[in-house]
mmCIF file of C-alpha atoms and ligand atoms in Angstrom:
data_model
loop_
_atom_site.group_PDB
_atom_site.id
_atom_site.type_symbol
_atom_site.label_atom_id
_atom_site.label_comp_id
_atom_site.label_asym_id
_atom_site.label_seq_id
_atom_site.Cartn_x
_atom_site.Cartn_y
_atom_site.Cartn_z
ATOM 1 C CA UNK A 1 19.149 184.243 5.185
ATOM 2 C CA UNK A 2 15.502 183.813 6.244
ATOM 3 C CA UNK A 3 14.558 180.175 7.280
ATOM 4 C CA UNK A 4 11.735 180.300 4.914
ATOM 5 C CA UNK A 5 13.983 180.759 2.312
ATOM 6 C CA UNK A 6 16.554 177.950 3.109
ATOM 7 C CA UNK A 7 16.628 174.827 0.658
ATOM 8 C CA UNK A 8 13.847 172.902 1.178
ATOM 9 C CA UNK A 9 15.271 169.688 1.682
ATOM 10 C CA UNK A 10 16.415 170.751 4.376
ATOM 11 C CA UNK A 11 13.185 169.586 6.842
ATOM 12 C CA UNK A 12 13.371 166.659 4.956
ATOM 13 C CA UNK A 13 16.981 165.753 5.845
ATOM 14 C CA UNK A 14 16.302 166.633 9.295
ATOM 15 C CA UNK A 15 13.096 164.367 10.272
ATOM 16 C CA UNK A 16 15.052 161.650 8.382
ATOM 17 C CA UNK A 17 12.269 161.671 5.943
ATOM 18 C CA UNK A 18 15.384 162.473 2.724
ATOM 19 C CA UNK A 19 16.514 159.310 3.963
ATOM 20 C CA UNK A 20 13.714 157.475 3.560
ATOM 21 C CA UNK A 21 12.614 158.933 0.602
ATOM 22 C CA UNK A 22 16.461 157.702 -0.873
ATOM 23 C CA UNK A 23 15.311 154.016 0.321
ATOM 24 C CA UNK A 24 12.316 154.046 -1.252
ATOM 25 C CA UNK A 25 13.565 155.681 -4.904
ATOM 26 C CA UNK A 26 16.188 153.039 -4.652
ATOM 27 C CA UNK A 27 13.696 150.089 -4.588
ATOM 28 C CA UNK A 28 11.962 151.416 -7.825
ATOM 29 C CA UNK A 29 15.343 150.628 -9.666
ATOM 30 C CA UNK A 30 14.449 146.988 -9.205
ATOM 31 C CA UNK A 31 11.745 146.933 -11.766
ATOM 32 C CA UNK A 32 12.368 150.551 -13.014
ATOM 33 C CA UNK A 33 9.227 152.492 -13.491
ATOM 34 C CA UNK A 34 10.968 155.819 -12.769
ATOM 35 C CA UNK A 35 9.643 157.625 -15.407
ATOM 36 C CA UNK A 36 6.992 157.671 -18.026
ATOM 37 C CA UNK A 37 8.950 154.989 -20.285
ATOM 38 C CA UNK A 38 8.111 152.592 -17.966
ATOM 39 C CA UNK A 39 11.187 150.270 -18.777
ATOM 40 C CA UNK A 40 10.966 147.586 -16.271
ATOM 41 C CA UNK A 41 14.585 147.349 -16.188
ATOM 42 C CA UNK A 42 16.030 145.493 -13.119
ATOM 43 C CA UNK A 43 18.846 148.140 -12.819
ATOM 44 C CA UNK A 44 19.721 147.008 -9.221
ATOM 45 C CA UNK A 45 21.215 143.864 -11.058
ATOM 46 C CA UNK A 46 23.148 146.238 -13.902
ATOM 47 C CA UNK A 47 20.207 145.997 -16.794
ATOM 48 C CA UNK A 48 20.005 149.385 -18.443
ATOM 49 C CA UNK A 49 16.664 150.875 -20.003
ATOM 50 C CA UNK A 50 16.305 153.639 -22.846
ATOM 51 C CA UNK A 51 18.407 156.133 -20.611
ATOM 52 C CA UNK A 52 21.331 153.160 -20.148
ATOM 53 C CA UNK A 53 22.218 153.886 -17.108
ATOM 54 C CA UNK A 54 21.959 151.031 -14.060
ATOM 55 C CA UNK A 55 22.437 151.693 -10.322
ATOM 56 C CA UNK A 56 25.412 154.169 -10.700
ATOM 57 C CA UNK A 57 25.369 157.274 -11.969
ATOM 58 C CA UNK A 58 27.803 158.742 -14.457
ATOM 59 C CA UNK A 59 28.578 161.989 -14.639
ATOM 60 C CA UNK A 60 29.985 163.910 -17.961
ATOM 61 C CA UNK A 61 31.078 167.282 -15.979
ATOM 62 C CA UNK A 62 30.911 169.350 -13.052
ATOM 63 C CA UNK A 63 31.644 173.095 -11.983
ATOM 64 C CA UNK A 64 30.486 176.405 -12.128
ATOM 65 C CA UNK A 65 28.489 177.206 -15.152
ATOM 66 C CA UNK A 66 27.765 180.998 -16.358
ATOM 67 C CA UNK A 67 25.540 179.554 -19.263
ATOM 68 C CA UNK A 68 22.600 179.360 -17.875
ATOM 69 C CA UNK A 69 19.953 182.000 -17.410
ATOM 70 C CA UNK A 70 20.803 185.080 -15.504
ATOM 71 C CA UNK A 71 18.822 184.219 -12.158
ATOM 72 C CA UNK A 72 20.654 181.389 -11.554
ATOM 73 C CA UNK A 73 24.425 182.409 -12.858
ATOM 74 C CA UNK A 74 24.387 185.644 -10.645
ATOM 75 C CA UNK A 75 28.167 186.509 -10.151
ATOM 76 C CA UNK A 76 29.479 183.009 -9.175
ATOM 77 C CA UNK A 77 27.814 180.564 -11.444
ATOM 78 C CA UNK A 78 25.428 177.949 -11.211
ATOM 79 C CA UNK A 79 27.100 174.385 -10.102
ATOM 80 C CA UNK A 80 26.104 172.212 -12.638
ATOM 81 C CA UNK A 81 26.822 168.493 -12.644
ATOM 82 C CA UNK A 82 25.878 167.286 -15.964
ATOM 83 C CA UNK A 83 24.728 163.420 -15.889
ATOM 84 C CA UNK A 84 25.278 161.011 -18.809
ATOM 85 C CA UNK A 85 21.812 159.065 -20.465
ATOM 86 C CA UNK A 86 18.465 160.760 -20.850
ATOM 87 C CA UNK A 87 14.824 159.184 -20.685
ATOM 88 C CA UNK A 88 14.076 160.829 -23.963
ATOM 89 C CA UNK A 89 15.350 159.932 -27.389
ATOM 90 C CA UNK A 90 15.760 163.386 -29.008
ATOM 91 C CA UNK A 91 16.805 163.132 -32.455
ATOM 92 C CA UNK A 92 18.608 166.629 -32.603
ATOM 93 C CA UNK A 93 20.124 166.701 -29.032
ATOM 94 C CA UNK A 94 23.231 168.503 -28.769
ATOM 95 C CA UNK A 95 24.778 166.483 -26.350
ATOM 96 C CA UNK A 96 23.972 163.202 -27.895
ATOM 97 C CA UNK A 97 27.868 161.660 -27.037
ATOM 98 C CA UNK A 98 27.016 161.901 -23.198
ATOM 99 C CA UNK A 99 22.468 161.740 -23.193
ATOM 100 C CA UNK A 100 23.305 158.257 -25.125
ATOM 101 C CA UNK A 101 26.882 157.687 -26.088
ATOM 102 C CA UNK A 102 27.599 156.750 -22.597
ATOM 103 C CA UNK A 103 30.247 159.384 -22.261
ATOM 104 C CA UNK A 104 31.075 160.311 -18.409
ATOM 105 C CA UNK A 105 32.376 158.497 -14.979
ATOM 106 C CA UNK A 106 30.684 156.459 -12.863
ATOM 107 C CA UNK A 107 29.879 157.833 -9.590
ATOM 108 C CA UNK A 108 28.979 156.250 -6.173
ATOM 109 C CA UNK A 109 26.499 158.620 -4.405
ATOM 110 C CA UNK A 110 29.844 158.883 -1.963
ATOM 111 C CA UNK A 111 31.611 160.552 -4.587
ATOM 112 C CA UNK A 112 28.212 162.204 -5.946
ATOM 113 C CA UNK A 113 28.052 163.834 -2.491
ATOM 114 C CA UNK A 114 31.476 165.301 -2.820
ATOM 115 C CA UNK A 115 30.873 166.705 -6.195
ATOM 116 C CA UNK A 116 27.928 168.624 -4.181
ATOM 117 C CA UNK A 117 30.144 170.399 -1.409
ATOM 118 C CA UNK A 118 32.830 170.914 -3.483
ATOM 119 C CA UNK A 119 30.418 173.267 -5.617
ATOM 120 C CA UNK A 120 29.290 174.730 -2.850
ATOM 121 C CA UNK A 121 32.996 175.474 -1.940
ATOM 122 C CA UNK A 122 33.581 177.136 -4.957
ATOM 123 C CA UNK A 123 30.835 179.632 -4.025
ATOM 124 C CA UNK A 124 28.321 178.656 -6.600
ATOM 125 C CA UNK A 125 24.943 179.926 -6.133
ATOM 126 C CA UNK A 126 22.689 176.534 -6.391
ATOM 127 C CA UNK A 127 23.441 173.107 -7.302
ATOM 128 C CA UNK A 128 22.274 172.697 -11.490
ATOM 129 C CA UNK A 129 21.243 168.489 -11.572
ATOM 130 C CA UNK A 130 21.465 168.530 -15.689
ATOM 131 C CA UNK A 131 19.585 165.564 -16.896
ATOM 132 C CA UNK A 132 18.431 164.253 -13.522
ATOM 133 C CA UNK A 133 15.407 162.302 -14.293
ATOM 134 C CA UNK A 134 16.961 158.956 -14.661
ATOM 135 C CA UNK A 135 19.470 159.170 -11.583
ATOM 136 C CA UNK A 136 16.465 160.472 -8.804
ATOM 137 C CA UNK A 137 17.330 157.182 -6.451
ATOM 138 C CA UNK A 138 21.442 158.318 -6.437
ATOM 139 C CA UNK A 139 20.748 162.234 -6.225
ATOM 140 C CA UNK A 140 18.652 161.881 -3.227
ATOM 141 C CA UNK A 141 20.692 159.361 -1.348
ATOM 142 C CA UNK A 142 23.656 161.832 -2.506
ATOM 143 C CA UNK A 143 22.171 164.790 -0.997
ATOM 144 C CA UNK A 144 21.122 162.925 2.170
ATOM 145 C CA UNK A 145 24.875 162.494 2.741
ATOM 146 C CA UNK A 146 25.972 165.640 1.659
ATOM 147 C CA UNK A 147 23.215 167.782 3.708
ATOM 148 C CA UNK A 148 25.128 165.927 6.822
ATOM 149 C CA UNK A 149 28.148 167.735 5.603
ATOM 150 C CA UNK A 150 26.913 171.073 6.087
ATOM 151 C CA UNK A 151 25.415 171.221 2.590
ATOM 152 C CA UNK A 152 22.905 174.136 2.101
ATOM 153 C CA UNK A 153 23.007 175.083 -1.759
ATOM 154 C CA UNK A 154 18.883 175.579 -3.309
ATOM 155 C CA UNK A 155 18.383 172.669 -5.803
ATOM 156 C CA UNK A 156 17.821 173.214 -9.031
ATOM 157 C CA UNK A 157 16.107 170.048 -10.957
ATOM 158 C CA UNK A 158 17.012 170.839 -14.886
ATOM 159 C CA UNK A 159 15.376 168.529 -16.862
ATOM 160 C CA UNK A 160 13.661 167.923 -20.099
ATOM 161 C CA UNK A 161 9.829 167.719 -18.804
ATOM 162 C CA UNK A 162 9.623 164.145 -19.126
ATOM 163 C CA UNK A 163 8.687 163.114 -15.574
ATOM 164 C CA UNK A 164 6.260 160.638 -14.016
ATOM 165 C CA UNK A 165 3.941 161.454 -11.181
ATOM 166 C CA UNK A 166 6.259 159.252 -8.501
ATOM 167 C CA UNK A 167 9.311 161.381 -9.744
ATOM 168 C CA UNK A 168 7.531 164.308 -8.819
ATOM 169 C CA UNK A 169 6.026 162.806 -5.806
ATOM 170 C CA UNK A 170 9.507 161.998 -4.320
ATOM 171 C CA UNK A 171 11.298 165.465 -5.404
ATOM 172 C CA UNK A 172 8.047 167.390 -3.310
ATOM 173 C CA UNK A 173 9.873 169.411 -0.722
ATOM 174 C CA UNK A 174 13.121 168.315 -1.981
ATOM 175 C CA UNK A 175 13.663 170.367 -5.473
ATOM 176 C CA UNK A 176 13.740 174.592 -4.920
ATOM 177 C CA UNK A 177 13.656 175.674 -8.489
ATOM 178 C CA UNK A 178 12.018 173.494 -11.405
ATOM 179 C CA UNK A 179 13.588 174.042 -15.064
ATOM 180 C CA UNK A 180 11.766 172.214 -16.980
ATOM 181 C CA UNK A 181 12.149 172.263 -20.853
ATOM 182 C CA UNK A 182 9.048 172.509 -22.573
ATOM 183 C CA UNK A 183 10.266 170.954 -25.908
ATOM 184 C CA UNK A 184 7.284 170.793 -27.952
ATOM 185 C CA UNK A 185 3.032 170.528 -27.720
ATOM 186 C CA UNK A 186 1.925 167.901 -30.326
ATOM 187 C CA UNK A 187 2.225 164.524 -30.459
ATOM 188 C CA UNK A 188 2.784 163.635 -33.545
ATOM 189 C CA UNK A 189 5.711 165.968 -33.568
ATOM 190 C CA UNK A 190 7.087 164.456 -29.983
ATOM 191 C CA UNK A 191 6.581 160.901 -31.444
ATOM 192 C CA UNK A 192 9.115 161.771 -34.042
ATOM 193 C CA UNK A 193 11.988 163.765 -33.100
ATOM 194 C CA UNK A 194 11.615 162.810 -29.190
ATOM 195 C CA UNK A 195 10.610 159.020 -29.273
ATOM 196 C CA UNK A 196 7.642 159.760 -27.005
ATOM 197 C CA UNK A 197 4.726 160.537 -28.312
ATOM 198 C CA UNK A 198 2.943 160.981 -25.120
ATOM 199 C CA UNK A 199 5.876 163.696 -24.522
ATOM 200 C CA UNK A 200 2.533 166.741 -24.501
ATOM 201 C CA UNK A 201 0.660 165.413 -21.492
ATOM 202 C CA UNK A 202 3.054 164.442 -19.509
ATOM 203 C CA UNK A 203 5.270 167.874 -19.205
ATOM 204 C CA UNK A 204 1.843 169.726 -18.940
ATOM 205 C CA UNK A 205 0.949 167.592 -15.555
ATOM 206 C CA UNK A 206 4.509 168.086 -14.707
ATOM 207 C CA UNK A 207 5.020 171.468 -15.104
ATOM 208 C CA UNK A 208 1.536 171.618 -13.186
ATOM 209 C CA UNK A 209 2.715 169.708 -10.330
ATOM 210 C CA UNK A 210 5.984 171.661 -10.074
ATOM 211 C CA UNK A 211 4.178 175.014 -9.681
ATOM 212 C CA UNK A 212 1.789 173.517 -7.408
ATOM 213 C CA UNK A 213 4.949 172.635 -5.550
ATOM 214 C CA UNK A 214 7.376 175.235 -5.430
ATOM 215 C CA UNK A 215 5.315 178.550 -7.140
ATOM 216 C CA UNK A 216 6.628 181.365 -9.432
ATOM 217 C CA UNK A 217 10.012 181.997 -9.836
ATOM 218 C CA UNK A 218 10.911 184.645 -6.667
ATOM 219 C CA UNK A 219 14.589 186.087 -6.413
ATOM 220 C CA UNK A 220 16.412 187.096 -3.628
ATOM 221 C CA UNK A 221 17.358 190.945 -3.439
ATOM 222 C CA UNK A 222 20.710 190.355 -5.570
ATOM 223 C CA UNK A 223 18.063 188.907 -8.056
ATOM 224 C CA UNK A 224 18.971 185.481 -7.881
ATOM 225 C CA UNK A 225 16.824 183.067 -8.015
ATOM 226 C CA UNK A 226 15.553 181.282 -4.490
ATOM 227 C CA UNK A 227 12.584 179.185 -5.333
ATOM 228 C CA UNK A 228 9.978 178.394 -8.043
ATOM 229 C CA UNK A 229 9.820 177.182 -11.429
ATOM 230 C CA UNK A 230 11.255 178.032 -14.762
ATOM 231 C CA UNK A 231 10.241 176.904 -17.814
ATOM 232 C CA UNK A 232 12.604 176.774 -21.524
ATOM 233 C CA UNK A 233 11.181 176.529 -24.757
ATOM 234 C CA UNK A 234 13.209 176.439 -27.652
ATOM 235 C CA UNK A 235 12.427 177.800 -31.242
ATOM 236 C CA UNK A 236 12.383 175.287 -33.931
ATOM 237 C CA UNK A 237 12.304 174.766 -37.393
ATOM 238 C CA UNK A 238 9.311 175.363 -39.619
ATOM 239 C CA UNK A 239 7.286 175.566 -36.283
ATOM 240 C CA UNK A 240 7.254 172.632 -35.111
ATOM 241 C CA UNK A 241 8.041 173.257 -31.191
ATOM 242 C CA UNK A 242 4.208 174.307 -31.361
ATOM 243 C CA UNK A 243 4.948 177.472 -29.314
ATOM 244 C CA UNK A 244 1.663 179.111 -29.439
ATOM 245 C CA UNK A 245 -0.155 176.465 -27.773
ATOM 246 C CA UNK A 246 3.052 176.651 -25.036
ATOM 247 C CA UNK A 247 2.561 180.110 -24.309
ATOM 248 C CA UNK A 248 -1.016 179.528 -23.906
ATOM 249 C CA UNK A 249 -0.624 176.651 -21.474
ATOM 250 C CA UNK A 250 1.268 178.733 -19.303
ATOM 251 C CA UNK A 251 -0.312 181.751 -19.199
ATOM 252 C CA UNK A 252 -3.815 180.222 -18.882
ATOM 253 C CA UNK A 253 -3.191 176.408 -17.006
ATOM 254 C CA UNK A 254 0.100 177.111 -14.826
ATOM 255 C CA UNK A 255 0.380 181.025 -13.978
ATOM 256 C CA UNK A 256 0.473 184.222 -16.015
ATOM 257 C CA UNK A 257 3.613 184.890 -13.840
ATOM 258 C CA UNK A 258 5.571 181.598 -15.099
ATOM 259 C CA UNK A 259 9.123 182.568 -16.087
ATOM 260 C CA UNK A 260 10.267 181.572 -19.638
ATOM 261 C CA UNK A 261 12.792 181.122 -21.437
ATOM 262 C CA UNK A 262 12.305 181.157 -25.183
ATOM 263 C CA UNK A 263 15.704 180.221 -26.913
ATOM 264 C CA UNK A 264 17.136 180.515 -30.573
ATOM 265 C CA UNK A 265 20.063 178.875 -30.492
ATOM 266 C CA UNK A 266 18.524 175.895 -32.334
ATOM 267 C CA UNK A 267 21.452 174.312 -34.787
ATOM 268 C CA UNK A 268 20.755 170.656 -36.794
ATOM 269 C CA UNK A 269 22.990 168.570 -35.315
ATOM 270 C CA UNK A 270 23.124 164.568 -34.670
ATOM 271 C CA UNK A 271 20.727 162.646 -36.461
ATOM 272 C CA UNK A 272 18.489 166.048 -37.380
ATOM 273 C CA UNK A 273 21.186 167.258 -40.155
ATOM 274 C CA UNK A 274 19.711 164.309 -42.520
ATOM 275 C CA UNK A 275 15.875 165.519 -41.155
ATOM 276 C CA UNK A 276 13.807 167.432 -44.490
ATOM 277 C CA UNK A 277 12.582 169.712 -41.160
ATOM 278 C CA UNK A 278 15.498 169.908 -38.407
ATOM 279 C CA UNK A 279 18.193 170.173 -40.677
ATOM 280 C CA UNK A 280 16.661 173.779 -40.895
ATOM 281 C CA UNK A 281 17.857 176.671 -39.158
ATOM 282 C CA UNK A 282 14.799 178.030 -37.855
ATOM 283 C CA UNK A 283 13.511 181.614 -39.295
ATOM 284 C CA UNK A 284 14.742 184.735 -36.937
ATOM 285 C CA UNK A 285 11.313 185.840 -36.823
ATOM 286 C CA UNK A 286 9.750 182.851 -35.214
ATOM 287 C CA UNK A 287 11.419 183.501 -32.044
ATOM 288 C CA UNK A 288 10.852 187.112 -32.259
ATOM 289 C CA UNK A 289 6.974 186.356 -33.135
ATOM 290 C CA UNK A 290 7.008 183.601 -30.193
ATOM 291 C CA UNK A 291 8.679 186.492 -27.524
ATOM 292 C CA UNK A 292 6.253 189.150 -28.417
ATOM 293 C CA UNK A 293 3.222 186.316 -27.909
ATOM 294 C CA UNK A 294 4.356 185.516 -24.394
ATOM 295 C CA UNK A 295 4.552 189.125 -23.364
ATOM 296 C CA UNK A 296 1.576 189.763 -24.662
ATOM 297 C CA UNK A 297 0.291 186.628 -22.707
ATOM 298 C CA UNK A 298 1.844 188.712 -19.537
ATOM 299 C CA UNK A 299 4.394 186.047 -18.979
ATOM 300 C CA UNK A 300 7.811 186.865 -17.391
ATOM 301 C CA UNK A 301 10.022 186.473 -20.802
ATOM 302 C CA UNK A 302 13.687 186.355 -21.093
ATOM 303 C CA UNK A 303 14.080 185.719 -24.843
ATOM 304 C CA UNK A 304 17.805 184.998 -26.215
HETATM 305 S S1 SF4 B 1 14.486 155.861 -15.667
HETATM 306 FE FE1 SF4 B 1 15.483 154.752 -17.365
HETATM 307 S S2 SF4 B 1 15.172 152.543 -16.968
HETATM 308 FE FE2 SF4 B 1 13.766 153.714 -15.656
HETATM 309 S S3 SF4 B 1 11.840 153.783 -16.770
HETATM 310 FE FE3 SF4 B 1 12.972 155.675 -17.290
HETATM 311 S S4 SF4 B 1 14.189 155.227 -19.132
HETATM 312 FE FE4 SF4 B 1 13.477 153.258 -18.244
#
């Protein structure tokens, strides 16, 4: 493997700067202003904001995962560890038992740090943090701990866009592949099925800042994935992911080259099966419309 191409954190774990970057995350949970919701939650002394989780993490699952986009399954799966609470409030989430039931196990960052090499034992390509927003202060002291063991997986930060400029600022040099959903592109849309209804500016000056930091998606020569970002966009009912204006933020703002995923497995479920618009199965040929838009935009599309 070329140095170049080694997980980034790497440098940071070896100046000691991970370590200090772990510090200074875990501080913020004191008054949390982690991410745009701004909570203010003293977390440090067990209060929980909208993503109700404190100073531990809890995780739902862990292990190889062949679900997830082809660059990043390659023929040993992605290790995903799948966190429980979310900073957004999405009304049709399909996971809504663990983003705000509170289903999963709390987890020291001791324990956090063994989930990590044990993935890597298995021979999984990259470690998948699934709904990492909210936990930043444990992952980081985590992989501080684990890099120490010998750990040496890329880092892959899958999230749902919703991330604040100090996020960003403490993942810089630390995160190897961005996958970033981006769920929808107007407001008054984001206000109502995702509780935030500045949900459109902030992923577009995220997804900005994570190209800035890590590039275009680039592949090793198996044709996994290495480094860069990857955006998901997922078709919804009656139109209302905005898509077009999506597409055209990428191709024109980020880079024509941004690799996306544009998904139609969109199914009403939770609180969107009582919703006049998301208890819709969206039509077959938005998605197909919404592929053939992106090529045309000359983004890299992988549409299913
Ligand atoms: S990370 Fe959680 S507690 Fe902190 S600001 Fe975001 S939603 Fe609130």
């Amino acid at each position: 493997m070329f140095r170049n191409m080694s997980p980034r954190y790497l440098d940071l774990w070896e100046t000691g700067e991970l370590r200090w970057r772990a510090k200074r995350a875990k501080t913020m949970l004191e008054e949390c202003r982690l991410c745009p919701r701004r909570c203010g939650a003293n977390r440090l002394l067990g209060e929980k904001g909208v993503c109700r989780v404190n100073f531990l993490a809890k995780v739902a699952s862990f292990g190889p995962h062949f679900g997830e986009e082809a660059p990043l399954v390659g023929w040993r799966g992605s290790g995903a560890v799948f966190f429980s609470g979310c900073n957004l409030g999405c009304t049709f989430c399909q996971n809504a038992d663990v983003s705000h039931g509170g289903v999963g196990e709390t987890t020291s960052t001791e324990r956090l740090a063994e989930i990590f090499i044990d993935l890597q034992g298995q021979g999984c390509h990259n470690l998948n943090l699934v709904t990492p927003t909210h936990v930043l202060p444990q992952i980081l002291d985590a992989l501080d701990q684990a890099a120490e063991r010998g750990f040496e997986l890329p880092l892959v930060w899958n999230c749902g866009g919703y991330e604040s400029e100090v996020a960003l600022e403490l993942l810089d040099g630390v995160v190897d592949i961005y996958m970033p959903d981006f769920k929808m592109s107007n407001s008054e849309a984001t206000k109502k099925y995702l509780r935030a209804d500045d949900y459109p500016e902030v992923v577009k000056a995220a997804v900005k800042e994570m190209h800035r930091q890590v590039g275009d998606l680039e592949l090793d020569d198996r044709g996994v994935a290495r480094r860069g970002l990857l955006v998901r966009h997922l078709i919804m009912p009656e139109g209302i992911a905005g898509t077009k204006e999506v597409i055209r933020f990428l191709a024109e703002e980020v880079s024509p080259n941004t690799y996306l995923n544009i998904m139609d497995q969109y199914r009403p479920c939770h609180d969107a099966v009582k919703d006049p618009v998301l208890g819709l199965e969206p039509h077959r040929n938005l998605w197909k419309h919404a592929v053939e838009t992106a090529r045309r935009a000359g983004l890299r599309v992988d549409g299913g």
